Amino acid sequence: MSGLSVAIVGGLHADARRTAVERLLAEVPDSVALHHDLSTAADGTVRRTVRNLAGVTDTGQTPLVNDCACCALRADLVPELERLARGGLTRLAVVELWDSVEPKAMAEVVAASGLTVTSVITAVDPALVLPYLADGDDLAECGLAAAATDRRTVADTFARQLEYAPVLAVADSAEADDEDRALLAQLHPTARRVPLEGDRPGAPAGAPVALGGAPVPGAAHGTAPGAGSATGPAGAFRSPLADAAFAGFDVEAAAAAQHPACALLPVEADECGVATLVWRGRRPFHPERLYAALEDLTCAAARSRGRFWLADRPDTLLHWDAAGGALCVEAAGPWLASLPDAAWDLVPPVRRAAAALDWHPEHGDRCQHLVFTSPGLDQDGLARLLDSCLLTDAEYAAGREAWSRLPRPFDTFLEV
């Protein structure tokens, strides 16, 4: 099955997502798109569509699994991909995810089956980034829930879709301004951003890609491989989007980049009215003062995330994840400094490397590392508020035994 490449394209911005899929079908010969429509879940089924550039080639339905449309998608997707691989006629399978389906789970399911995921792409309309990050509505209220138990919101779902993908297919939106583009760039600074319109000078959108070393349209006007186009496998000259579909994807590295202990968080930035504050601290938070400040901290930015520690639970790494005016705090396992030496051999190298970068002679890898990104961010006021939540000199000097007796308001979050 190694001849089949699988590119996963997702995102809540449906128009941008559909445009990206259509471009890939037009630009990559022998490509097909698979889409599972979860909107039919209320009827007890998920509808599957397979199509190529000429149109629909196959349809089918699969029943829900445990009353979960997303589970049905996972159960049906791999057999369909395996069928395409066995046929030997498909070069690229484009898995177009339904609106609220997150790419991480799908990429891991496909990779675990032995198929080759060559790209994960989230399609984005820059003008919609802030409205979606500010939308705290439940997916169920919008008809986008993947299961009866789905309690996700529009904002946190969109944030995960955006931040997991190493490639962002960016729509050419007339409504987007410099602030919108700056916000997108700061939310995911390491992403490869590929334009969905005008990315091949001299070639109309959707024009076929020349193969076998033939010049791409526009080459006579000075467009060479690497300048608005790229050379892909088998001598195919591609647009940046089609090239990104074959770029390669590491499922384990992508998961590590999202794990709270070693997440690759944004760096400080300030451009076009959008700022990113990276706040760090070594002392633990006073649990009661931090809890009292949660509403102000959560509403201070369109998006905030990171890891932190509390004085009353010094061995627990806590994950901070906020969007849409809502905050999720979760325990993400122990800090490495709290583990016996023998346990370190069981820790992934990427986690040990991240801990080494943050190592402190007294606290080990325990640290405060929170990142806030938003238009109009009050960086100084936010930093003062965070600083005020740390232990004072006297509280810090009292030591761990005294810390353990502090109030424990975060038990509500952590269900202790």
GROMACS .gro file of C-alpha atoms in nm:
model
  416
    1MET     CA    1   0.000   0.000   0.000
    2SER     CA    2   0.303   0.225   0.000
    3GLY     CA    3   0.209   0.379  -0.337
    4LEU     CA    4  -0.085   0.569  -0.189
    5SER     CA    5  -0.027   0.904  -0.022
    6VAL     CA    6  -0.291   1.034   0.219
    7ALA     CA    7  -0.341   1.406   0.278
    8ILE     CA    8  -0.586   1.509   0.550
    9VAL     CA    9  -0.762   1.842   0.494
   10GLY     CA   10  -0.983   1.982   0.769
   11GLY     CA   11  -1.115   2.295   0.930
   12LEU     CA   12  -1.436   2.460   1.045
   13HIS     CA   13  -1.401   2.716   0.764
   14ALA     CA   14  -1.594   2.499   0.519
   15ASP     CA   15  -1.563   2.721   0.210
   16ALA     CA   16  -1.185   2.742   0.245
   17ARG     CA   17  -1.165   2.366   0.308
   18ARG     CA   18  -1.367   2.281  -0.002
   19THR     CA   19  -1.155   2.515  -0.210
   20ALA     CA   20  -0.836   2.345  -0.090
   21VAL     CA   21  -0.974   2.000  -0.174
   22GLU     CA   22  -1.088   2.106  -0.520
   23ARG     CA   23  -0.747   2.258  -0.590
   24LEU     CA   24  -0.573   1.935  -0.493
   25LEU     CA   25  -0.802   1.727  -0.714
   26ALA     CA   26  -0.732   1.965  -1.003
   27GLU     CA   27  -0.357   1.982  -0.953
   28VAL     CA   28  -0.261   1.625  -0.862
   29PRO     CA   29  -0.332   1.362  -1.130
   30ASP     CA   30  -0.489   1.037  -1.010
   31SER     CA   31  -0.619   1.195  -0.691
   32VAL     CA   32  -0.950   1.130  -0.519
   33ALA     CA   33  -1.126   1.290  -0.223
   34LEU     CA   34  -1.308   1.101   0.053
   35HIS     CA   35  -1.561   1.281   0.268
   36HIS     CA   36  -1.780   1.151   0.550
   37ASP     CA   37  -2.081   1.373   0.611
   38LEU     CA   38  -2.163   1.361   0.981
   39SER     CA   39  -2.470   1.584   0.945
   40THR     CA   40  -2.677   1.270   0.881
   41ALA     CA   41  -2.586   1.125   1.223
   42ALA     CA   42  -2.931   1.209   1.360
   43ASP     CA   43  -3.065   0.940   1.124
   44GLY     CA   44  -2.818   0.686   1.264
   45THR     CA   45  -2.574   0.686   0.973
   46VAL     CA   46  -2.276   0.867   0.828
   47ARG     CA   47  -2.273   0.924   0.453
   48ARG     CA   48  -1.951   0.860   0.259
   49THR     CA   49  -1.870   1.024  -0.073
   50VAL     CA   50  -1.571   0.947  -0.297
   51ARG     CA   51  -1.502   1.178  -0.587
   52ASN     CA   52  -1.236   1.285  -0.833
   53LEU     CA   53  -1.206   1.596  -1.047
   54ALA     CA   54  -1.478   1.471  -1.282
   55GLY     CA   55  -1.732   1.413  -1.006
   56VAL     CA   56  -1.866   1.157  -0.759
   57THR     CA   57  -1.743   0.801  -0.819
   58ASP     CA   58  -1.891   0.622  -0.518
   59THR     CA   59  -2.123   0.677  -0.224
   60GLY     CA   60  -2.216   0.471   0.078
   61GLN     CA   61  -2.343   0.479   0.433
   62THR     CA   62  -2.208   0.341   0.755
   63PRO     CA   63  -2.397   0.309   1.084
   64LEU     CA   64  -2.301   0.497   1.397
   65VAL     CA   65  -2.066   0.324   1.637
   66ASN     CA   66  -2.169   0.360   2.002
   67ASP     CA   67  -2.394   0.651   1.902
   68CYS     CA   68  -2.084   0.835   1.778
   69ALA     CA   69  -2.056   0.968   1.423
   70CYS     CA   70  -1.684   1.031   1.456
   71CYS     CA   71  -1.633   0.668   1.566
   72ALA     CA   72  -1.820   0.555   1.255
   73LEU     CA   73  -1.592   0.773   1.043
   74ARG     CA   74  -1.282   0.611   1.194
   75ALA     CA   75  -1.422   0.262   1.140
   76ASP     CA   76  -1.509   0.328   0.776
   77LEU     CA   77  -1.221   0.547   0.663
   78VAL     CA   78  -0.932   0.300   0.678
   79PRO     CA   79  -1.107   0.022   0.480
   80GLU     CA   80  -1.189   0.274   0.207
   81LEU     CA   81  -0.830   0.396   0.193
   82GLU     CA   82  -0.705   0.037   0.184
   83ARG     CA   83  -0.940  -0.034  -0.107
   84LEU     CA   84  -0.795   0.261  -0.299
   85ALA     CA   85  -0.442   0.145  -0.219
   86ARG     CA   86  -0.510  -0.208  -0.344
   87GLY     CA   87  -0.657  -0.071  -0.666
   88GLY     CA   88  -0.323   0.086  -0.747
   89LEU     CA   89  -0.480   0.366  -0.953
   90THR     CA   90  -0.485   0.641  -0.691
   91ARG     CA   91  -0.179   0.852  -0.625
   92LEU     CA   92  -0.323   1.085  -0.360
   93ALA     CA   93  -0.621   1.027  -0.134
   94VAL     CA   94  -0.747   1.357   0.004
   95VAL     CA   95  -0.941   1.295   0.325
   96GLU     CA   96  -1.174   1.592   0.358
   97LEU     CA   97  -1.282   1.602   0.721
   98TRP     CA   98  -1.628   1.715   0.820
   99ASP     CA   99  -1.645   2.057   0.986
  100SER     CA  100  -1.586   1.973   1.352
  101VAL     CA  101  -1.369   1.662   1.308
  102GLU     CA  102  -1.021   1.723   1.447
  103PRO     CA  103  -0.725   1.611   1.235
  104LYS     CA  104  -0.516   1.461   1.516
  105ALA     CA  105  -0.739   1.159   1.575
  106MET     CA  106  -0.780   1.093   1.203
  107ALA     CA  107  -0.407   1.121   1.128
  108GLU     CA  108  -0.326   0.878   1.408
  109VAL     CA  109  -0.590   0.627   1.293
  110VAL     CA  110  -0.465   0.633   0.934
  111ALA     CA  111  -0.099   0.607   1.033
  112ALA     CA  112  -0.168   0.321   1.274
  113SER     CA  113  -0.318   0.123   0.987
  114GLY     CA  114   0.013   0.126   0.801
  115LEU     CA  115  -0.096   0.379   0.540
  116THR     CA  116   0.124   0.681   0.468
  117VAL     CA  117   0.002   1.019   0.585
  118THR     CA  118   0.198   1.271   0.380
  119SER     CA  119   0.029   1.589   0.503
  120VAL     CA  120  -0.221   1.740   0.743
  121ILE     CA  121  -0.367   2.068   0.620
  122THR     CA  122  -0.612   2.301   0.790
  123ALA     CA  123  -0.792   2.541   0.560
  124VAL     CA  124  -0.843   2.888   0.703
  125ASP     CA  125  -1.017   3.211   0.612
  126PRO     CA  126  -0.814   3.481   0.792
  127ALA     CA  127  -1.121   3.702   0.833
  128LEU     CA  128  -1.291   3.428   1.037
  129VAL     CA  129  -1.006   3.343   1.274
  130LEU     CA  130  -1.100   3.593   1.548
  131PRO     CA  131  -1.478   3.534   1.526
  132TYR     CA  132  -1.429   3.158   1.557
  133LEU     CA  133  -1.182   3.191   1.846
  134ALA     CA  134  -1.435   3.413   2.022
  135ASP     CA  135  -1.725   3.173   1.970
  136GLY     CA  136  -1.791   2.994   2.297
  137ASP     CA  137  -2.105   2.816   2.173
  138ASP     CA  138  -2.119   2.440   2.210
  139LEU     CA  139  -2.088   2.248   1.885
  140ALA     CA  140  -2.422   2.086   1.963
  141GLU     CA  141  -2.590   2.427   1.952
  142CYS     CA  142  -2.455   2.475   1.600
  143GLY     CA  143  -2.546   2.127   1.475
  144LEU     CA  144  -2.178   2.030   1.461
  145ALA     CA  145  -2.148   1.780   1.747
  146ALA     CA  146  -1.992   1.447   1.650
  147ALA     CA  147  -2.165   1.250   1.926
  148ALA     CA  148  -2.440   1.289   2.182
  149THR     CA  149  -2.169   1.332   2.446
  150ASP     CA  150  -1.972   1.592   2.247
  151ARG     CA  151  -1.920   1.891   2.478
  152ARG     CA  152  -1.664   2.079   2.270
  153THR     CA  153  -1.709   2.443   2.175
  154VAL     CA  154  -1.654   2.613   1.841
  155ALA     CA  155  -1.355   2.805   1.980
  156ASP     CA  156  -1.158   2.519   2.134
  157THR     CA  157  -1.226   2.291   1.835
  158PHE     CA  158  -1.107   2.552   1.588
  159ALA     CA  159  -0.798   2.623   1.798
  160ARG     CA  160  -0.694   2.256   1.794
  161GLN     CA  161  -0.761   2.223   1.422
  162LEU     CA  162  -0.546   2.527   1.356
  163GLU     CA  163  -0.256   2.445   1.586
  164TYR     CA  164  -0.214   2.075   1.502
  165ALA     CA  165  -0.165   2.112   1.128
  166PRO     CA  166   0.186   2.195   1.001
  167VAL     CA  167   0.029   2.342   0.685
  168LEU     CA  168  -0.238   2.611   0.668
  169ALA     CA  169  -0.419   2.659   0.338
  170VAL     CA  170  -0.509   3.027   0.356
  171ALA     CA  171  -0.805   3.158   0.160
  172ASP     CA  172  -0.772   3.479  -0.038
  173SER     CA  173  -1.036   3.666   0.164
  174ALA     CA  174  -1.136   4.016   0.062
  175GLU     CA  175  -1.264   4.076   0.416
  176ALA     CA  176  -0.930   3.994   0.583
  177ASP     CA  177  -0.704   4.278   0.690
  178ASP     CA  178  -0.349   4.301   0.824
  179GLU     CA  179  -0.467   4.244   1.180
  180ASP     CA  180  -0.638   3.919   1.079
  181ARG     CA  181  -0.324   3.794   0.905
  182ALA     CA  182  -0.103   3.893   1.198
  183LEU     CA  183  -0.332   3.704   1.437
  184LEU     CA  184  -0.312   3.391   1.222
  185ALA     CA  185   0.067   3.416   1.197
  186GLN     CA  186   0.111   3.458   1.574
  187LEU     CA  187  -0.125   3.177   1.667
  188HIS     CA  188   0.078   2.926   1.465
  189PRO     CA  189   0.412   3.084   1.373
  190THR     CA  190   0.579   2.759   1.263
  191ALA     CA  191   0.307   2.662   1.015
  192ARG     CA  192   0.371   2.666   0.644
  193ARG     CA  193   0.106   2.905   0.510
  194VAL     CA  194   0.001   2.825   0.153
  195PRO     CA  195  -0.225   3.066  -0.037
  196LEU     CA  196  -0.535   2.918  -0.197
  197GLU     CA  197  -0.555   3.179  -0.471
  198GLY     CA  198  -0.293   3.325  -0.703
  199ASP     CA  199  -0.017   3.089  -0.590
  200ARG     CA  200   0.097   3.000  -0.941
  201PRO     CA  201   0.176   3.304  -1.154
  202GLY     CA  202   0.047   3.259  -1.507
  203ALA     CA  203  -0.181   2.966  -1.418
  204PRO     CA  204  -0.550   2.994  -1.337
  205ALA     CA  205  -0.678   2.836  -1.018
  206GLY     CA  206  -0.740   2.468  -1.069
  207ALA     CA  207  -0.521   2.433  -1.380
  208PRO     CA  208  -0.373   2.083  -1.420
  209VAL     CA  209  -0.019   2.027  -1.304
  210ALA     CA  210   0.231   1.925  -1.570
  211LEU     CA  211   0.411   1.595  -1.515
  212GLY     CA  212   0.725   1.424  -1.632
  213GLY     CA  213   0.943   1.731  -1.612
  214ALA     CA  214   0.732   1.940  -1.850
  215PRO     CA  215   0.731   2.312  -1.767
  216VAL     CA  216   0.442   2.438  -1.561
  217PRO     CA  217   0.218   2.706  -1.706
  218GLY     CA  218   0.388   3.038  -1.657
  219ALA     CA  219   0.742   2.900  -1.681
  220ALA     CA  220   0.790   3.088  -2.007
  221HIS     CA  221   0.733   3.406  -1.808
  222GLY     CA  222   1.015   3.334  -1.566
  223THR     CA  223   0.848   3.098  -1.320
  224ALA     CA  224   1.095   2.826  -1.227
  225PRO     CA  225   1.067   2.538  -0.983
  226GLY     CA  226   1.104   2.685  -0.637
  227ALA     CA  227   0.966   3.022  -0.744
  228GLY     CA  228   0.592   2.987  -0.707
  229SER     CA  229   0.600   2.614  -0.777
  230ALA     CA  230   0.785   2.310  -0.652
  231THR     CA  231   0.916   1.982  -0.777
  232GLY     CA  232   0.745   1.682  -0.625
  233PRO     CA  233   0.784   1.306  -0.657
  234ALA     CA  234   0.815   1.147  -1.001
  235GLY     CA  235   0.922   1.472  -1.162
  236ALA     CA  236   0.589   1.647  -1.109
  237PHE     CA  237   0.597   2.024  -1.094
  238ARG     CA  238   0.333   2.136  -0.845
  239SER     CA  239   0.178   2.439  -0.689
  240PRO     CA  240   0.277   2.504  -0.325
  241LEU     CA  241  -0.050   2.347  -0.208
  242ALA     CA  242  -0.001   2.027  -0.406
  243ASP     CA  243   0.362   2.015  -0.299
  244ALA     CA  244   0.253   2.048   0.064
  245ALA     CA  245   0.024   1.748   0.021
  246PHE     CA  246   0.333   1.530  -0.034
  247ALA     CA  247   0.567   1.704   0.212
  248GLY     CA  248   0.563   1.426   0.474
  249PHE     CA  249   0.410   1.409   0.820
  250ASP     CA  250   0.534   1.268   1.151
  251VAL     CA  251   0.240   1.165   1.371
  252GLU     CA  252   0.453   1.122   1.685
  253ALA     CA  253   0.624   1.459   1.643
  254ALA     CA  254   0.288   1.629   1.585
  255ALA     CA  255   0.148   1.478   1.904
  256ALA     CA  256   0.456   1.588   2.102
  257ALA     CA  257   0.419   1.942   1.969
  258GLN     CA  258   0.073   1.955   2.127
  259HIS     CA  259   0.152   1.783   2.458
  260PRO     CA  260   0.144   2.032   2.747
  261ALA     CA  261   0.484   1.918   2.878
  262CYS     CA  262   0.673   1.992   2.558
  263ALA     CA  263   0.435   2.192   2.340
  264LEU     CA  264   0.594   2.416   2.081
  265LEU     CA  265   0.431   2.740   2.195
  266PRO     CA  266   0.437   3.074   2.009
  267VAL     CA  267   0.709   3.331   2.076
  268GLU     CA  268   0.665   3.696   2.169
  269ALA     CA  269   0.542   3.919   1.888
  270ASP     CA  270   0.374   4.254   1.834
  271GLU     CA  271   0.250   4.349   1.489
  272CYS     CA  272  -0.050   4.523   1.331
  273GLY     CA  273  -0.226   4.561   1.664
  274VAL     CA  274  -0.187   4.194   1.757
  275ALA     CA  275   0.049   4.085   2.034
  276THR     CA  276   0.170   3.763   2.188
  277LEU     CA  277   0.287   3.771   2.549
  278VAL     CA  278   0.507   3.488   2.670
  279TRP     CA  279   0.498   3.492   3.049
  280ARG     CA  280   0.731   3.276   3.256
  281GLY     CA  281   0.781   3.233   3.627
  282ARG     CA  282   0.969   3.002   3.861
  283ARG     CA  283   0.771   3.027   4.181
  284PRO     CA  284   0.446   2.835   4.209
  285PHE     CA  285   0.110   3.006   4.192
  286HIS     CA  286  -0.088   3.068   4.507
  287PRO     CA  287  -0.395   2.857   4.423
  288GLU     CA  288  -0.653   3.091   4.577
  289ARG     CA  289  -0.519   3.409   4.413
  290LEU     CA  290  -0.486   3.244   4.073
  291TYR     CA  291  -0.837   3.102   4.099
  292ALA     CA  292  -0.974   3.449   4.180
  293ALA     CA  293  -0.800   3.589   3.870
  294LEU     CA  294  -0.916   3.319   3.627
  295GLU     CA  295  -1.199   3.516   3.469
  296ASP     CA  296  -0.980   3.818   3.399
  297LEU     CA  297  -0.698   3.600   3.266
  298THR     CA  298  -0.926   3.394   3.045
  299CYS     CA  299  -1.094   3.698   2.891
  300ALA     CA  300  -0.769   3.892   2.847
  301ALA     CA  301  -0.681   3.721   2.516
  302ALA     CA  302  -0.845   3.552   2.222
  303ARG     CA  303  -0.623   3.250   2.284
  304SER     CA  304  -0.404   3.141   2.573
  305ARG     CA  305  -0.229   2.813   2.650
  306GLY     CA  306   0.067   2.666   2.832
  307ARG     CA  307   0.171   2.479   3.145
  308PHE     CA  308   0.187   2.585   3.507
  309TRP     CA  309   0.219   2.463   3.866
  310LEU     CA  310   0.038   2.531   4.190
  311ALA     CA  311   0.193   2.545   4.536
  312ASP     CA  312  -0.062   2.302   4.681
  313ARG     CA  313   0.019   2.031   4.420
  314PRO     CA  314   0.387   2.083   4.331
  315ASP     CA  315   0.432   1.747   4.158
  316THR     CA  316   0.150   1.790   3.904
  317LEU     CA  317   0.203   1.951   3.564
  318LEU     CA  318  -0.112   2.147   3.481
  319HIS     CA  319  -0.232   2.236   3.132
  320TRP     CA  320  -0.385   2.577   3.059
  321ASP     CA  321  -0.607   2.594   2.747
  322ALA     CA  322  -0.839   2.890   2.686
  323ALA     CA  323  -1.041   3.015   2.390
  324GLY     CA  324  -1.385   3.164   2.340
  325GLY     CA  325  -1.392   3.301   2.694
  326ALA     CA  326  -1.372   2.951   2.842
  327LEU     CA  327  -1.080   2.790   3.024
  328CYS     CA  328  -0.989   2.424   3.052
  329VAL     CA  329  -0.740   2.324   3.322
  330GLU     CA  330  -0.625   1.963   3.326
  331ALA     CA  331  -0.364   1.758   3.504
  332ALA     CA  332  -0.109   1.642   3.244
  333GLY     CA  333   0.092   1.399   3.455
  334PRO     CA  334   0.391   1.458   3.682
  335TRP     CA  335   0.677   1.700   3.640
  336LEU     CA  336   0.990   1.500   3.559
  337ALA     CA  337   1.160   1.639   3.868
  338SER     CA  338   0.907   1.452   4.080
  339LEU     CA  339   0.991   1.113   3.925
  340PRO     CA  340   1.255   0.869   4.051
  341ASP     CA  341   1.564   0.845   3.831
  342ALA     CA  342   1.469   0.495   3.714
  343ALA     CA  343   1.148   0.629   3.560
  344TRP     CA  344   1.331   0.868   3.330
  345ASP     CA  345   1.420   0.586   3.093
  346LEU     CA  346   1.048   0.547   3.023
  347VAL     CA  347   1.006   0.913   2.927
  348PRO     CA  348   1.019   1.002   2.555
  349PRO     CA  349   1.339   1.184   2.450
  350VAL     CA  350   1.143   1.491   2.335
  351ARG     CA  351   0.998   1.527   2.685
  352ARG     CA  352   1.342   1.497   2.847
  353ALA     CA  353   1.480   1.756   2.605
  354ALA     CA  354   1.199   1.999   2.687
  355ALA     CA  355   1.259   1.949   3.059
  356ALA     CA  356   1.630   2.013   3.018
  357LEU     CA  357   1.560   2.350   2.855
  358ASP     CA  358   1.351   2.458   3.156
  359TRP     CA  359   1.563   2.296   3.428
  360HIS     CA  360   1.610   2.487   3.751
  361PRO     CA  361   1.856   2.383   4.025
  362GLU     CA  362   1.582   2.383   4.289
  363HIS     CA  363   1.256   2.318   4.106
  364GLY     CA  364   1.373   2.100   3.818
  365ASP     CA  365   1.141   2.135   3.518
  366ARG     CA  366   0.860   2.293   3.722
  367CYS     CA  367   0.783   2.627   3.563
  368GLN     CA  368   0.515   2.871   3.460
  369HIS     CA  369   0.500   2.904   3.081
  370LEU     CA  370   0.183   3.071   2.959
  371VAL     CA  371   0.127   3.236   2.621
  372PHE     CA  372  -0.147   3.489   2.543
  373THR     CA  373  -0.229   3.603   2.187
  374SER     CA  374  -0.486   3.867   2.095
  375PRO     CA  375  -0.556   4.195   1.920
  376GLY     CA  376  -0.536   4.482   2.168
  377LEU     CA  377  -0.355   4.277   2.430
  378ASP     CA  378  -0.271   4.465   2.750
  379GLN     CA  379   0.066   4.301   2.797
  380ASP     CA  380   0.182   4.504   3.097
  381GLY     CA  381  -0.147   4.467   3.285
  382LEU     CA  382  -0.160   4.096   3.210
  383ALA     CA  383   0.195   4.041   3.331
  384ARG     CA  384   0.123   4.232   3.654
  385LEU     CA  385  -0.185   4.023   3.719
  386LEU     CA  386   0.003   3.698   3.665
  387ASP     CA  387   0.292   3.815   3.885
  388SER     CA  388   0.047   3.896   4.164
  389CYS     CA  389  -0.076   3.536   4.164
  390LEU     CA  390   0.266   3.392   4.248
  391LEU     CA  391   0.369   3.315   4.606
  392THR     CA  392   0.505   3.614   4.793
  393ASP     CA  393   0.853   3.604   4.946
  394ALA     CA  394   0.711   3.505   5.286
  395GLU     CA  395   0.481   3.239   5.138
  396TYR     CA  396   0.762   3.096   4.931
  397ALA     CA  397   1.000   3.084   5.230
  398ALA     CA  398   0.742   2.892   5.434
  399GLY     CA  399   0.817   2.582   5.227
  400ARG     CA  400   0.625   2.288   5.089
  401GLU     CA  401   0.468   2.175   5.412
  402ALA     CA  402   0.300   2.514   5.448
  403TRP     CA  403   0.205   2.515   5.078
  404SER     CA  404   0.023   2.185   5.119
  405ARG     CA  405  -0.213   2.351   5.367
  406LEU     CA  406  -0.321   2.624   5.127
  407PRO     CA  407  -0.683   2.628   5.001
  408ARG     CA  408  -0.748   2.396   4.705
  409PRO     CA  409  -1.002   2.572   4.479
  410PHE     CA  410  -0.868   2.396   4.168
  411ASP     CA  411  -1.013   2.068   4.294
  412THR     CA  412  -1.326   2.184   4.111
  413PHE     CA  413  -1.141   2.186   3.778
  414LEU     CA  414  -0.949   1.869   3.844
  415GLU     CA  415  -1.241   1.670   3.989
  416VAL     CA  416  -1.047   1.571   4.298
   0.00000   0.00000   0.00000
